[in-house]
CSV table of C-alpha atoms and ligand atoms in Angstrom, one decimal:
chain,number,residue,atom,x,y,z
U,3,UNK,CA,-8.8,-12.0,16.7
U,4,UNK,CA,-6.4,-10.5,14.1
U,5,UNK,CA,-3.6,-8.7,15.4
U,6,UNK,CA,-1.7,-6.5,12.6
U,7,UNK,CA,1.5,-4.7,13.3
U,8,UNK,CA,4.0,-3.0,11.2
U,9,UNK,CA,7.8,-4.3,10.9
U,10,UNK,CA,9.5,-1.5,10.1
U,11,UNK,CA,12.5,-2.0,7.1
U,12,UNK,CA,14.9,-1.0,4.7
U,13,UNK,CA,14.8,3.0,4.7
U,14,UNK,CA,11.1,3.3,4.8
U,15,UNK,CA,9.5,-0.1,4.1
U,16,UNK,CA,6.6,-1.6,6.4
U,17,UNK,CA,6.6,-5.5,6.3
U,18,UNK,CA,3.0,-6.2,7.6
U,19,UNK,CA,2.3,-9.1,10.2
U,20,UNK,CA,-1.2,-10.5,9.8
U,21,UNK,CA,-1.5,-12.6,13.4
U,22,UNK,CA,-4.0,-15.1,14.5
U,23,UNK,CA,-3.7,-14.3,18.2
U,24,UNK,CA,-5.3,-17.7,19.1
U,25,UNK,CA,-2.9,-19.7,17.0
U,26,UNK,CA,0.1,-17.3,17.1
U,27,UNK,CA,0.4,-18.1,12.9
U,28,UNK,CA,1.1,-15.3,11.0
U,29,UNK,CA,0.7,-13.8,7.5
U,30,UNK,CA,3.8,-11.8,6.0
U,31,UNK,CA,3.5,-9.1,3.8
U,32,UNK,CA,6.4,-7.9,1.1
U,33,UNK,CA,9.3,-9.1,3.2
U,34,UNK,CA,11.9,-6.8,1.5
U,35,UNK,CA,14.3,-8.0,4.3
U,36,UNK,CA,14.4,-11.0,6.2
U,37,UNK,CA,16.8,-9.9,9.2
U,38,UNK,CA,13.6,-7.8,11.1
U,39,UNK,CA,11.2,-10.4,10.1
U,40,UNK,CA,13.0,-13.3,11.8
U,41,UNK,CA,13.5,-10.7,15.0
U,42,UNK,CA,9.7,-9.9,15.4
U,43,UNK,CA,8.9,-13.7,14.8
U,44,UNK,CA,11.4,-14.7,17.4
U,45,UNK,CA,10.8,-12.2,20.1
U,46,UNK,CA,7.4,-12.7,19.8
U,47,UNK,CA,7.3,-16.3,19.5
U,48,UNK,CA,4.9,-16.3,16.2
U,49,UNK,CA,4.9,-18.7,13.7
U,50,UNK,CA,4.9,-18.3,10.2
U,51,UNK,CA,2.1,-19.3,8.0
U,52,UNK,CA,3.1,-17.7,4.3
U,53,UNK,CA,4.4,-14.9,2.9
U,54,UNK,CA,2.2,-12.8,0.8
U,55,UNK,CA,3.8,-10.8,-1.9
U,56,UNK,CA,2.4,-7.6,-3.8
U,57,UNK,CA,4.9,-7.2,-6.5
U,58,UNK,CA,8.4,-8.0,-7.6
U,59,UNK,CA,10.3,-4.7,-6.5
U,60,UNK,CA,13.5,-5.7,-4.8
U,61,UNK,CA,12.4,-3.8,-1.4
U,62,UNK,CA,9.5,-6.0,-1.5
U,63,UNK,CA,10.9,-9.7,-1.9
U,64,UNK,CA,14.2,-9.8,-1.2
U,65,UNK,CA,14.0,-11.4,2.2
U,66,UNK,CA,11.5,-14.2,0.7
U,67,UNK,CA,14.3,-16.9,0.2
U,68,UNK,CA,15.7,-16.7,3.6
U,69,UNK,CA,12.6,-16.7,5.4
U,70,UNK,CA,11.3,-19.7,3.3
U,71,UNK,CA,14.6,-21.7,4.0
U,72,UNK,CA,14.0,-21.0,7.6
U,73,UNK,CA,10.6,-21.5,8.2
U,74,UNK,CA,9.4,-23.4,4.9
U,75,UNK,CA,6.6,-21.0,4.4
U,76,UNK,CA,4.5,-21.1,1.1
U,77,UNK,CA,4.4,-18.1,-1.1
U,78,UNK,CA,1.5,-16.3,-2.5
U,79,UNK,CA,2.2,-13.3,-4.8
U,80,UNK,CA,1.2,-12.1,-8.3
U,81,UNK,CA,0.9,-14.5,-11.5
U,82,UNK,CA,1.5,-11.5,-13.7
U,83,UNK,CA,5.0,-10.8,-12.5
U,84,UNK,CA,8.5,-12.8,-12.5
U,85,UNK,CA,9.2,-13.6,-8.8
U,86,UNK,CA,10.8,-17.1,-9.1
U,87,UNK,CA,10.3,-18.3,-5.2
U,88,UNK,CA,6.6,-17.8,-5.6
U,89,UNK,CA,4.9,-21.2,-5.4
U,90,UNK,CA,1.0,-20.0,-5.3
U,91,UNK,CA,0.5,-17.8,-8.2
U,92,UNK,CA,-2.7,-15.6,-7.6
U,93,UNK,CA,-4.7,-13.4,-10.0
U,94,UNK,CA,-7.6,-11.6,-8.8
U,95,UNK,CA,-10.2,-13.8,-7.0
U,96,UNK,CA,-12.2,-13.7,-3.8
U,97,UNK,CA,-12.1,-16.4,-0.8
U,98,UNK,CA,-8.8,-17.3,-0.7
U,99,UNK,CA,-8.2,-19.7,1.9
U,100,UNK,CA,-4.5,-20.1,3.3
U,101,UNK,CA,-5.3,-21.9,6.6
U,102,UNK,CA,-8.8,-22.8,8.2
U,103,UNK,CA,-7.7,-20.9,11.0
U,104,UNK,CA,-6.4,-17.5,9.2
U,105,UNK,CA,-9.2,-15.0,7.5
U,106,UNK,CA,-10.4,-15.5,4.0
U,107,UNK,CA,-8.6,-13.2,1.3
U,108,UNK,CA,-9.8,-11.3,-1.5
U,109,UNK,CA,-7.3,-10.6,-4.3
U,110,UNK,CA,-7.6,-7.5,-6.5
U,111,UNK,CA,-5.9,-7.2,-9.5
U,112,UNK,CA,-4.1,-3.3,-9.3
U,113,UNK,CA,-1.4,-2.9,-12.0
U,114,UNK,CA,0.0,0.6,-12.3
U,115,UNK,CA,3.3,1.0,-10.4
U,116,UNK,CA,4.1,-2.7,-11.9
U,117,UNK,CA,2.4,-4.7,-14.5
U,118,UNK,CA,1.4,-7.2,-12.4
U,119,UNK,CA,0.6,-5.7,-9.0
U,120,UNK,CA,-2.0,-7.4,-6.8
U,121,UNK,CA,-3.4,-6.3,-3.3
U,122,UNK,CA,-4.8,-8.1,-0.5
U,123,UNK,CA,-7.8,-7.7,1.4
U,124,UNK,CA,-8.5,-9.5,4.3
U,125,UNK,CA,-11.9,-8.1,6.1
U,126,UNK,CA,-11.7,-4.4,6.1
U,127,UNK,CA,-8.0,-4.2,5.5
U,128,UNK,CA,-6.1,-3.6,2.5
U,129,UNK,CA,-2.7,-4.3,1.8
U,130,UNK,CA,-1.9,-2.2,-1.3
U,131,UNK,CA,1.7,-2.3,-1.4
U,132,UNK,CA,3.2,0.3,-3.8
U,133,UNK,CA,-0.1,1.2,-5.0
U,134,UNK,CA,-1.7,3.6,-2.8
U,135,UNK,CA,0.0,5.6,-0.3
U,136,UNK,CA,-0.9,7.9,2.7
U,137,UNK,CA,-2.0,11.1,0.2
U,138,UNK,CA,0.0,9.6,-2.6
U,139,UNK,CA,0.2,6.8,-4.7
U,140,UNK,CA,3.2,4.8,-6.5
U,141,UNK,CA,5.2,5.7,-9.3
U,142,UNK,CA,4.5,4.6,-12.8
U,143,UNK,CA,7.5,1.8,-13.4
U,144,UNK,CA,6.6,-1.2,-15.5
U,145,UNK,CA,2.8,0.0,-15.3
U,146,UNK,CA,1.5,3.2,-17.0
U,147,UNK,CA,-0.8,6.4,-15.9
U,148,UNK,CA,-4.4,4.2,-17.5
U,149,UNK,CA,-4.0,1.4,-15.5
U,150,UNK,CA,-3.1,3.4,-11.9
U,151,UNK,CA,-6.0,5.5,-12.6
U,152,UNK,CA,-8.3,2.6,-12.6
U,153,UNK,CA,-6.9,0.4,-10.2
U,154,UNK,CA,-7.0,3.8,-8.0
U,155,UNK,CA,-11.0,4.1,-8.6
U,156,UNK,CA,-10.8,0.3,-8.0
U,157,UNK,CA,-9.7,1.0,-4.6
U,158,UNK,CA,-11.9,4.1,-4.0
U,159,UNK,CA,-15.0,1.9,-4.5
U,160,UNK,CA,-14.1,0.0,-1.4
U,161,UNK,CA,-16.3,0.7,1.6
U,162,UNK,CA,-15.1,4.0,3.2
U,163,UNK,CA,-14.4,2.5,6.3
U,164,UNK,CA,-11.6,0.2,4.4
U,165,UNK,CA,-8.0,0.4,6.3
U,166,UNK,CA,-5.5,1.1,4.0
U,167,UNK,CA,-2.0,-0.5,4.9
U,168,UNK,CA,0.8,1.1,2.2
U,169,UNK,CA,4.2,-0.7,2.3
U,170,UNK,CA,6.1,2.7,2.8
U,171,UNK,CA,5.6,5.6,5.3
U,172,UNK,CA,6.0,8.4,2.8
U,173,UNK,CA,2.6,10.3,4.3
U,174,UNK,CA,4.5,13.4,5.2
U,175,UNK,CA,6.3,14.0,2.3
U,176,UNK,CA,3.2,13.3,0.0
U,177,UNK,CA,1.1,15.6,2.2
U,178,UNK,CA,3.6,18.5,1.2
U,179,UNK,CA,2.7,17.7,-2.7
U,180,UNK,CA,-1.3,17.5,-2.0
U,181,UNK,CA,-1.0,20.8,0.2
U,182,UNK,CA,0.7,22.3,-3.2
U,183,UNK,CA,-2.0,20.8,-5.0
U,184,UNK,CA,-5.0,22.3,-2.5
U,185,UNK,CA,-3.8,24.9,-0.5
U,186,UNK,CA,-7.4,25.3,0.8
U,187,UNK,CA,-8.2,21.7,1.9
U,188,UNK,CA,-8.4,21.9,5.6
U,189,UNK,CA,-8.7,18.1,5.6
U,190,UNK,CA,-5.4,18.0,4.3
U,191,UNK,CA,-4.3,20.8,7.1
U,192,UNK,CA,-5.7,18.5,9.8
U,193,UNK,CA,-3.7,15.3,8.7
U,194,UNK,CA,-0.6,17.4,8.3
U,195,UNK,CA,-1.1,18.0,11.8
U,196,UNK,CA,-2.3,14.6,13.2
U,197,UNK,CA,0.7,12.8,11.1
U,198,UNK,CA,3.3,15.0,12.4
U,199,UNK,CA,2.0,14.1,15.9
U,200,UNK,CA,2.4,10.1,15.2
U,201,UNK,CA,5.6,10.5,13.4
U,202,UNK,CA,7.1,12.3,16.7
U,203,UNK,CA,6.0,9.6,18.8
U,204,UNK,CA,7.7,7.1,16.9
U,205,UNK,CA,4.4,5.6,15.4
U,206,UNK,CA,3.5,4.8,11.6
U,207,UNK,CA,1.0,7.0,10.0
U,208,UNK,CA,-0.5,4.1,8.6
U,209,UNK,CA,-3.1,2.5,8.5
U,210,UNK,CA,-5.0,5.4,7.2
U,211,UNK,CA,-8.8,4.7,6.1
U,212,UNK,CA,-10.3,5.1,3.0
U,213,UNK,CA,-12.4,8.0,3.9
U,214,UNK,CA,-9.1,9.9,4.7
U,215,UNK,CA,-7.6,9.3,1.5
U,216,UNK,CA,-10.5,10.4,-0.5
U,217,UNK,CA,-10.5,13.7,1.6
U,218,UNK,CA,-6.7,14.4,1.2
U,219,UNK,CA,-5.1,12.4,-1.6
U,220,UNK,CA,-5.1,14.4,-4.5
U,221,UNK,CA,-4.7,11.4,-6.6
U,222,UNK,CA,-8.0,10.0,-5.7
U,223,UNK,CA,-9.4,13.5,-6.1
U,224,UNK,CA,-9.1,14.2,-9.8
U,225,UNK,CA,-12.4,15.1,-10.5
U,226,UNK,CA,-12.7,18.1,-7.8
U,227,UNK,CA,-12.8,21.4,-9.5
U,228,UNK,CA,-9.8,22.7,-7.3
U,229,UNK,CA,-7.5,19.7,-8.4
U,230,UNK,CA,-8.5,20.1,-12.0
U,231,UNK,CA,-7.3,23.6,-11.8
U,232,UNK,CA,-4.2,23.0,-10.2
U,233,UNK,CA,-3.3,20.2,-12.8
U,234,UNK,CA,-4.1,22.7,-15.4
U,235,UNK,CA,-2.3,25.1,-14.1
U,236,UNK,CA,0.8,22.8,-13.9
U,237,UNK,CA,0.4,21.4,-17.4
U,238,UNK,CA,-0.4,24.9,-19.0
U,239,UNK,CA,-3.4,23.2,-21.1
U,240,UNK,CA,-6.8,22.6,-20.6
U,241,UNK,CA,-7.7,19.1,-19.2
U,242,UNK,CA,-10.9,17.3,-20.2
U,243,UNK,CA,-11.0,14.0,-18.3
U,244,UNK,CA,-10.1,12.6,-14.9
U,245,UNK,CA,-7.3,10.5,-16.2
U,246,UNK,CA,-5.7,13.4,-18.2
U,247,UNK,CA,-5.8,15.4,-14.7
U,248,UNK,CA,-4.4,12.3,-12.7
U,249,UNK,CA,-1.6,12.0,-15.4
U,250,UNK,CA,-0.6,15.4,-15.3
U,251,UNK,CA,-0.5,15.0,-11.0
U,252,UNK,CA,1.6,12.3,-11.5
U,253,UNK,CA,4.1,13.9,-13.6
U,254,UNK,CA,3.8,17.1,-11.1
U,255,UNK,CA,4.5,14.6,-8.1
U,256,UNK,CA,7.8,13.1,-10.0
U,257,UNK,CA,9.4,16.6,-10.1
U,258,UNK,CA,8.1,18.0,-7.2
S,329,ZN,ZN1,7.3,-1.0,-5.5
């Protein structure tokens, strides 16, 4: 059986642990800080099997060297980004097997936040780094709007029940923006309520599901008439494609 847990790190990052409960071997996603990882491993007596890296931002990779020194784990990450410690460079593929006891992994290329950003799909769990967030999406650093839009399209075509494991706790702030875009969307209102309840108990707002994101995340709703209207109002011009709507929403969010 798999046990997935969020290890809070830095300001608002989550380092995801994917543990095979029979062997206690654990895959560690985006260790931006080694300290909380080492603490959790020691407390729970886990055995690190591999590090999985979605992209090269420092808050996703800064813990790698210390963990490799300590545990001698292999490091899997994007081929298209310069991350020196990666010894298993990846591009989109299916059926990646790290160890026989660990589940097969599908790699998705999802550039946009950064140019070589990848995601790890394990059963129905998507580890999408800084591409899709709860009710939001990543900023455009080395990627661009067109790439990000098509990566989000690719994610939105996964099965509805797919669980979304993002790398940051941004959901509440993102929902304020979602509400500004769609003030009459009752799913957004419900999610604001549900998320506040989770956060008050000190629990992560994640994982969400693709169903929830499709109903509440403005960046996955660029074809909805009310989202188009809001983006047109923001930009002061008529927008004829979903990509144009996405591009304006991203600019709007950057200034929000
Ligand atoms: Zn990033």
